[in-house]
XYZ file of C-alpha atoms in Angstrom:
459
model
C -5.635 -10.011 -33.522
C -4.523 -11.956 -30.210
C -5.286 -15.289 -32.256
C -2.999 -14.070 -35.427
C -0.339 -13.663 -32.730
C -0.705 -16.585 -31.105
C -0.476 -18.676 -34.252
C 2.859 -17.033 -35.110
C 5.802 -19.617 -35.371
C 8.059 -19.275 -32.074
C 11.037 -18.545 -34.047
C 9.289 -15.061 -34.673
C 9.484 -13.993 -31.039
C 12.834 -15.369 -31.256
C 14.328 -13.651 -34.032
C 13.719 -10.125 -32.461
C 16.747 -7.984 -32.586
C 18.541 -7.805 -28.972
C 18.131 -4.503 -28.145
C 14.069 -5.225 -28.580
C 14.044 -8.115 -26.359
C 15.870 -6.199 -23.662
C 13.304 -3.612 -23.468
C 10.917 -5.774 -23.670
C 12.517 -7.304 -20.195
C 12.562 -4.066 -18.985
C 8.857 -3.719 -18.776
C 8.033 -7.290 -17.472
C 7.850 -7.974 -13.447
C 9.217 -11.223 -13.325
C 11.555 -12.123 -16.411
C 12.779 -14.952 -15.352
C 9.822 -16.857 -17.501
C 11.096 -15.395 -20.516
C 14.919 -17.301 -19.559
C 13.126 -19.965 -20.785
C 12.653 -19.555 -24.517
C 15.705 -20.347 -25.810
C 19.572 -20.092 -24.800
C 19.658 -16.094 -26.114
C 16.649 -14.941 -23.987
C 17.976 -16.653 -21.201
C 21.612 -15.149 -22.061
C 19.794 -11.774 -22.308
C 17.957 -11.757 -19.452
C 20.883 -13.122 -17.260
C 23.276 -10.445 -18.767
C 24.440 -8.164 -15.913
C 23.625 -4.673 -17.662
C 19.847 -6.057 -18.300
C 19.618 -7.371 -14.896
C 21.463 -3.943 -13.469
C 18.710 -1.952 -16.346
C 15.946 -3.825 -15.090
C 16.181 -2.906 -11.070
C 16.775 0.714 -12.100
C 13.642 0.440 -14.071
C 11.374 -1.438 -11.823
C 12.612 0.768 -8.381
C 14.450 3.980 -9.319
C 18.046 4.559 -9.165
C 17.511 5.589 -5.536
C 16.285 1.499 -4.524
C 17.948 -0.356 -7.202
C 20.630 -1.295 -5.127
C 18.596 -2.336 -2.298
C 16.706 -4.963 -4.201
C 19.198 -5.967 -5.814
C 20.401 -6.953 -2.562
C 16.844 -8.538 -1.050
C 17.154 -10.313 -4.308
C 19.945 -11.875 -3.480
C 22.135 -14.756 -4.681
C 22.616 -15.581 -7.672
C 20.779 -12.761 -8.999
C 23.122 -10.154 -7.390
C 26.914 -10.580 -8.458
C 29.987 -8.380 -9.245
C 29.351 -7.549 -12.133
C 25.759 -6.519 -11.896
C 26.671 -4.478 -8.782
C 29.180 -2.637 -11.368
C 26.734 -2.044 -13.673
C 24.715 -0.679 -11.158
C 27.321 1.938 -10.250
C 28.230 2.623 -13.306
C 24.458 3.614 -13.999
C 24.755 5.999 -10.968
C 22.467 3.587 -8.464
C 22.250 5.824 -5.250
C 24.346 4.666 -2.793
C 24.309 5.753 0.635
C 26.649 5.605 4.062
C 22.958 4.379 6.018
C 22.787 1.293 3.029
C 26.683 0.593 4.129
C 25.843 0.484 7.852
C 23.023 -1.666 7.560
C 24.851 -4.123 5.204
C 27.462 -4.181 8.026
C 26.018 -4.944 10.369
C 24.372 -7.929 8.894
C 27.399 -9.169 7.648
C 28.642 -8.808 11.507
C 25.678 -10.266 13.105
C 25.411 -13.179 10.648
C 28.381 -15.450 9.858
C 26.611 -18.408 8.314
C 26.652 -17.825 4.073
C 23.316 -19.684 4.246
C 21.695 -16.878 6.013
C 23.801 -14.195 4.765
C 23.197 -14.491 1.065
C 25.287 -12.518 -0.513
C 28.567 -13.065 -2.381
C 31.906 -11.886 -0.356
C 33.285 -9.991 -3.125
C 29.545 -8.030 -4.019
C 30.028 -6.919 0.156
C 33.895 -6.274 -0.318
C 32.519 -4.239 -3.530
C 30.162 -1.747 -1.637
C 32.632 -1.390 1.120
C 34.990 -0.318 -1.500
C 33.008 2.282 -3.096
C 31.603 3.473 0.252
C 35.243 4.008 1.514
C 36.137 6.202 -1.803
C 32.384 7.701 -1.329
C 32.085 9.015 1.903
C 36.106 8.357 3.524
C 36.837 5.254 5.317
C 37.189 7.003 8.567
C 33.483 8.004 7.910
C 31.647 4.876 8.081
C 32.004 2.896 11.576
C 29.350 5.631 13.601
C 28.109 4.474 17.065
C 24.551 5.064 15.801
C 23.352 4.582 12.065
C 22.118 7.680 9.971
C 18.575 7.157 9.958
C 18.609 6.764 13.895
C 20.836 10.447 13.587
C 17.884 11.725 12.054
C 15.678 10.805 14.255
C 16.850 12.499 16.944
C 18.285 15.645 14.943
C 14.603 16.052 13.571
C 13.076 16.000 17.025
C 11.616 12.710 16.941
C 10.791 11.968 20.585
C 9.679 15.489 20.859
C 5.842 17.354 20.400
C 5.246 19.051 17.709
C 5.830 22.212 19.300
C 9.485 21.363 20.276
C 10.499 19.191 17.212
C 10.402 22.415 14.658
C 12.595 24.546 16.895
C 14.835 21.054 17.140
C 15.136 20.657 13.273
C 16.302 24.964 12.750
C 18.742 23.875 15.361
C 20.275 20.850 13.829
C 19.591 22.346 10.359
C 23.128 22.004 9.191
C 23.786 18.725 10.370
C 20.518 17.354 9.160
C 21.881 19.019 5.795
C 25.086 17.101 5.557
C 23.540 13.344 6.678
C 21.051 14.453 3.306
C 23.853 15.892 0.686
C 26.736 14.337 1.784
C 25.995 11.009 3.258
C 23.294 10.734 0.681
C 20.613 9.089 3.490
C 17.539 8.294 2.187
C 14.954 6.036 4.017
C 14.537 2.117 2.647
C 11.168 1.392 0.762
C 7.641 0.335 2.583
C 7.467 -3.065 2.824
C 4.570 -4.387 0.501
C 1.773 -6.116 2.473
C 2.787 -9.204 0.259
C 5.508 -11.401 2.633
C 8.833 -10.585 0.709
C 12.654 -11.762 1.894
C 14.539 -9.429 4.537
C 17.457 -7.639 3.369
C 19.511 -9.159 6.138
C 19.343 -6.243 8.841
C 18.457 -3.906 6.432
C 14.433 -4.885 6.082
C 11.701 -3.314 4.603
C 10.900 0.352 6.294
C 7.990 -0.786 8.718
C 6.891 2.802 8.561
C 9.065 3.876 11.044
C 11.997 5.607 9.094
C 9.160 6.964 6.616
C 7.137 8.982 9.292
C 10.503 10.109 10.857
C 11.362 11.639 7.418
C 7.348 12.968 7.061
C 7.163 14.676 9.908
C 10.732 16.499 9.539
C 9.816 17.278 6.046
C 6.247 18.592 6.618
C 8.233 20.925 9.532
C 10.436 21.720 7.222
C 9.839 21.622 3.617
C 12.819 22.536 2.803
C 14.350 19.081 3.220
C 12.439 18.579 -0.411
C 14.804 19.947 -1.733
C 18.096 18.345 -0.445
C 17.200 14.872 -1.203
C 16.193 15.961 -4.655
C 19.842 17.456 -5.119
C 21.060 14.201 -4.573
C 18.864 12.453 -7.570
C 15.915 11.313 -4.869
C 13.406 12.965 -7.223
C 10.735 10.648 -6.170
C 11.183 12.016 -2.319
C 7.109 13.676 -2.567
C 5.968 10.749 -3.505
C 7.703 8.106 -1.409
C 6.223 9.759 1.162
C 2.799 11.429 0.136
C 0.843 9.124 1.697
C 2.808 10.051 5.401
C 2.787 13.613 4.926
C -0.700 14.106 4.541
C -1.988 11.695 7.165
C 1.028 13.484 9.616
C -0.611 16.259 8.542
C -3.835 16.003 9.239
C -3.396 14.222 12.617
C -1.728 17.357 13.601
C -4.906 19.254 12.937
C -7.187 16.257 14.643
C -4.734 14.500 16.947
C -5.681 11.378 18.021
C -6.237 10.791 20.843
C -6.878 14.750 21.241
C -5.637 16.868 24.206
C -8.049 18.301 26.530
C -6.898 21.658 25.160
C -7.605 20.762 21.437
C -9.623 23.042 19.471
C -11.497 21.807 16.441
C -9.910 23.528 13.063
C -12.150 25.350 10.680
C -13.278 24.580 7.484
C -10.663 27.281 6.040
C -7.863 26.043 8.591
C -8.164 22.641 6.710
C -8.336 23.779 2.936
C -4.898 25.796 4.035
C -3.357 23.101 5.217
C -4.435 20.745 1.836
C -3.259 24.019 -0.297
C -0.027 23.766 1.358
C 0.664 20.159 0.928
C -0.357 20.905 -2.530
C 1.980 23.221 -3.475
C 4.972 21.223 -2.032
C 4.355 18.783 -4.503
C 1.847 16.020 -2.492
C -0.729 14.513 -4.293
C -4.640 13.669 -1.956
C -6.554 10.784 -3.432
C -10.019 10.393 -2.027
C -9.308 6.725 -1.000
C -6.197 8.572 1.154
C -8.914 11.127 2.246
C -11.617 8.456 3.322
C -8.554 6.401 4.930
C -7.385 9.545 7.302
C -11.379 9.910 8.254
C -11.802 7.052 9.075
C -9.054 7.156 10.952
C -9.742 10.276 13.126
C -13.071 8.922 13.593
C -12.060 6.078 15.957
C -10.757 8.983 18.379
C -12.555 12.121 18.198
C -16.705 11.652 18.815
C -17.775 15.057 17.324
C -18.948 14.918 13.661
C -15.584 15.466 11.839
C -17.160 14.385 8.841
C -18.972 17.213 7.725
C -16.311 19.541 8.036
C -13.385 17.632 6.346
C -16.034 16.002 3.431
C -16.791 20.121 2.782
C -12.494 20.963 3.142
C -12.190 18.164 0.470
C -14.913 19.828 -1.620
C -13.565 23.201 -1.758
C -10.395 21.639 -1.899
C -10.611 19.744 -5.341
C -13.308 22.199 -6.855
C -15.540 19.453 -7.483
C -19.131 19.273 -7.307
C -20.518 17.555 -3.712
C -22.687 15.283 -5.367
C -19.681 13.871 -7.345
C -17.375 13.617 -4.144
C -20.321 11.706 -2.388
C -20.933 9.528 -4.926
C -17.251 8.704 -4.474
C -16.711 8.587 -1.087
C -19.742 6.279 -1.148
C -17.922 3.957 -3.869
C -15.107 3.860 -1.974
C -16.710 2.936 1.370
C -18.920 -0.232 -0.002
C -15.786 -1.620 -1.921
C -15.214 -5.511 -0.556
C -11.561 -4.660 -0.077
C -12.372 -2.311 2.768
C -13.208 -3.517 6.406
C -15.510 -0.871 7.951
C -15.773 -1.046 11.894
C -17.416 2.196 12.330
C -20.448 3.495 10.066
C -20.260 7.051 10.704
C -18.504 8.313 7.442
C -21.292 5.986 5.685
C -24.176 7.565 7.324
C -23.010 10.929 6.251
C -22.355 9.956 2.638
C -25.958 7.802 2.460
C -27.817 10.545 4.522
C -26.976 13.294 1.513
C -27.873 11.122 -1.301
C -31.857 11.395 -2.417
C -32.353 8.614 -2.582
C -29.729 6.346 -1.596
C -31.229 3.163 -2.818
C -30.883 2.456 -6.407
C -27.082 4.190 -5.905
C -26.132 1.277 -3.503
C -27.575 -1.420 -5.414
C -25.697 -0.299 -8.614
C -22.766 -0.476 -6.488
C -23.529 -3.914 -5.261
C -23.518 -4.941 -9.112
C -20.774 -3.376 -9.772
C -18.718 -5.292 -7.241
C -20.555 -8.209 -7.775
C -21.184 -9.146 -4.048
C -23.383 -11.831 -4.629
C -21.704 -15.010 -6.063
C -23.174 -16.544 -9.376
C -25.527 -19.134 -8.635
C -24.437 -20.860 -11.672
C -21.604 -22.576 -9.774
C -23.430 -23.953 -7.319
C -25.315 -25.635 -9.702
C -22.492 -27.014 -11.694
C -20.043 -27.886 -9.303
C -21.517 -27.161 -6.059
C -18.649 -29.456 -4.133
C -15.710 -27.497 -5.200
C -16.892 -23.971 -4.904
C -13.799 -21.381 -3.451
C -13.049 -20.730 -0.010
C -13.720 -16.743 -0.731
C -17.421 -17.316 -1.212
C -18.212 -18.838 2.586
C -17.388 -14.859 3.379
C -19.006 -11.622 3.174
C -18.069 -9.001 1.954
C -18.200 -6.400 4.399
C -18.467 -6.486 8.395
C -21.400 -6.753 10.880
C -21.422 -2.927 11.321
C -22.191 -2.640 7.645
C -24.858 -5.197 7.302
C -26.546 -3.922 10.622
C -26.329 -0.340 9.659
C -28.002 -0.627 6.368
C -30.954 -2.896 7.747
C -31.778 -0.466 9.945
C -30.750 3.076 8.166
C -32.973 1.827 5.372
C -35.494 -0.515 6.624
C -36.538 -4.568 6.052
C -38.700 -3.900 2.741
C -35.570 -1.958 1.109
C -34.403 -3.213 -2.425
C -30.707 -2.869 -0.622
C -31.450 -5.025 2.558
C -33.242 -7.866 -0.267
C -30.125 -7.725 -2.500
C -27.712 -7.917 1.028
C -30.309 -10.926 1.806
C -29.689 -12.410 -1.614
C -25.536 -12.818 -0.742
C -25.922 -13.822 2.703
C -28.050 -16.721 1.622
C -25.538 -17.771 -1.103
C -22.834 -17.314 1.423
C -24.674 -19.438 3.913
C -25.366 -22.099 1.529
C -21.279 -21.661 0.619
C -20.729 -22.681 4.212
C -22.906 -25.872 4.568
C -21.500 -27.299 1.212
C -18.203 -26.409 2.765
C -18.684 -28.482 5.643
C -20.684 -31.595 4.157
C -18.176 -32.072 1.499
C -14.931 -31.822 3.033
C -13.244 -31.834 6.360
C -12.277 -28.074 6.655
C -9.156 -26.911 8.486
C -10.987 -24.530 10.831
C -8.572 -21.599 11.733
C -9.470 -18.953 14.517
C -9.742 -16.234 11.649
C -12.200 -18.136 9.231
C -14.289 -19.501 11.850
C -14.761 -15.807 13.314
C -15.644 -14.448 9.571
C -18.097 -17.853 9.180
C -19.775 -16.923 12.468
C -20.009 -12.844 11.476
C -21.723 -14.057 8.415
C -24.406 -16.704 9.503
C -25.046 -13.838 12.824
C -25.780 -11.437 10.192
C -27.874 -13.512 8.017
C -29.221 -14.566 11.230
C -30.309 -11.497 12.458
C -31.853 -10.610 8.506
C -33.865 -13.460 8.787
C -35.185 -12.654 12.152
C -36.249 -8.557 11.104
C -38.125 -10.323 8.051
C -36.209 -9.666 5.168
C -37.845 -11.336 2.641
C -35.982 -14.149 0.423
C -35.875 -13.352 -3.296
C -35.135 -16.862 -5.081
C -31.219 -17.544 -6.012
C -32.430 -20.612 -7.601
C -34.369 -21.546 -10.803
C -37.163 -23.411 -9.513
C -38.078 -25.190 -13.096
C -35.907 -25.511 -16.358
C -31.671 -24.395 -16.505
């Protein structure tokens, strides 16, 4: 099938009717490639109502406008700003301060780059919107809100502070339309002048009022912020579950009960939040750093109950999620817990280590052993992990051999790294280098024996 399609003349993917192509755009995350065709894609893609159709389908109606703006120039103009509107892209008084103040702070068009009439534009519209004498404010909405929802305050005081300032909070919501800015990804993207990214702070400002106050749900999903639950799931849950196990905790803290935490996961349930295990695992390990009695049991058993699965499926994922390569592990308590209930743990582990394929093939270093990737002089998990399992399941254990197996490869990784080419040693890499020969080190040392990574006769 893919060949047949491939073979097709170009004029095929050409002649597609307009209205095809521009849903096709629709669905693609960079279309810009596409521009390149021929003259209509690249008239089609360029066309302010796709590019205005496109942000509204990639972000929402409530962030279209701001990435249209961290876009920038020349993919922001007029008339896609129109089109915008016209498609009833939220626009609040907080997204007008913040582009003031840019503009203010920055005079230079080479750092400010947006065109003067697209600013004049929102200015405009926010002046019909919200009243001209409403949008100079001392303070900007999101840093009312703050304050309004008790911010600097406990717990205890912030609740009374947000029944207080109910009505006020009310009217920044329904009437100034605020809504916080997006997360910034954990890829590097371009600042939206003064208006960045959310850090995290405006998020957990609007998480903690609206886990006080569920009601809030509601008002930003009267003004078309129907994604409000899940914009901030992740906040809400972790907010509230440090509430239950603050970190660091008080020497007045009492330890919940099981039933105190399946309430509070109902609850968050039924206002419309959404707990992952990988969420889960993140807020234990979390808690873990600060409070020293075993959490663990208690909160794997909440999430249990919780979810209505079976234990030995929620261990078997927990476990999954705790030996993927993507996740650092500095402590190994969770891990003991998991490996301690499963009987036994060994064959489990090592099917995991296939799975994520944590030893690299040997076959490379066989065919081009001078050019191998930077990724495979590192490990793929921390000291803590390495040490833990040597000793939780012993030296003569088919998971220490297989562990044995990838720090070899990884220390042969390193010495072809550094006889073949003069490597740009940064702080970072050399610390990761030095974790991995220490642990293979310390393997070699306990007697771990070597099982052979490569053919000693024939291909």
């Amino acid at each position: 099938m893919d060949s047949h399609i491939a073979n097709l003349p170009a004029c095929h993917f050409d002649d597609l009717p307009n209205e095809l192509k521009t849903e096709i755009i629709l669905y693609l995350e960079n279309p810009s490639k596409l521009a390149k065709c021929s003259h209509n894609w690249y008239n089609i893609v360029n066309a302010p109502v796709t590019k205005s159709k496109w942000l509204i389908q990639r972000y929402g109606t409530t962030h279209a406008l701001f990435h249209g703006i961290r876009i920038g120039n020349p993919f922001i103009n007029l008339q896609v700003v129109n089109c915008l509107l016209a498609q009833h892209a939220h626009l609040s008084r907080y997204f007008i301060q913040r582009l003031m103040t840019g503009f203010e702070r920055f005079e230079s068009p080479r750092v400010v780059d947006l065109p003067q009439e697209v600013y004049t534009r929102f200015l405009q519209e926010g002046n019909e919107k919200f009243g001209r004498e409403n949008i100079p404010d001392p303070c900007d909405d999101m840093e009312a809100f703050y304050y309004l929802t008790g911010g600097p305050q406990p717990i205890s005081q912030a609740r009374q502070t947000i029944l207080d300032h109910l009505d006020e909070i009310k009217m920044l919501i329904e009437i100034y339309h605020l809504v916080p800015f997006p997360i910034k990804p954990k890829l590097p993207y371009e600042f939206f002048y003064e208006t960045r990214y959310d850090s995290g702070r405006q998020m957990q400002a609007v998480s903690r009022a609206i886990f006080l106050c569920p009601a809030l749900i509601g008002c930003w999903q009267r003004i078309g912020y129907e994604h409000i639950t899940d914009d901030t799931n992740e906040y809400v849950i972790q907010g509230a579950m440090l509430m239950l196990y603050p970190c660091p905790p008080p020497d007045s803290w009492v330890e919940p009960t099981l039933d105190q935490v399946v309430q509070t996961l109902v609850h968050l349930r039924q206002l419309g939040f959404r707990l992952s295990a990988v969420l889960f695992v993140d807020i234990i390990l979390y808690i873990e750093q600060y409070i020293i009695s075993p959490i663990g049991v208690t909160l794997l058993s909440a999430y249990t109950t919780f979810c209505g699965y079976a234990e030995e499926d929620v261990i078997n994922n927990f476990l999954e999620i705790l030996l993927s390569p993507s996740r650092e592990l500095r402590t190994v308590i969770l891990l003991d817990l998991i490996i301690s209930r499963i009987k036994p743990p060994h064959e489990k582990i090592v099917e995991l280590f296939e799975n994520y394929r944590i030893v690299n093939p040997i076959r490379i270093y066989l065919d081009n052993p001078h050019q191998l990737p930077m990724d495979w002089t590192f490990t793929k998990y921390t000291p803590a992990v390495y040490r833990y399992l040597l000793v939780k399941l012993g030296v003569d254990s088919i998971v220490a051999r297989y562990l044995m197996k990838e720090l070899s490869s990884v220390r042969v990784a390193i010495l072809l790294l550094f006889s073949s080419t003069k490597v740009a040693e940064t702080l970072s890499n050399a610390n990761r280098w030095n974790d991995a020969l220490n642990s293979f080190d310390e393997y070699y040392r306990m007697g771990v024996a070597f099982d052979p990574i490569v053919p000693l006769f024939g291909p």
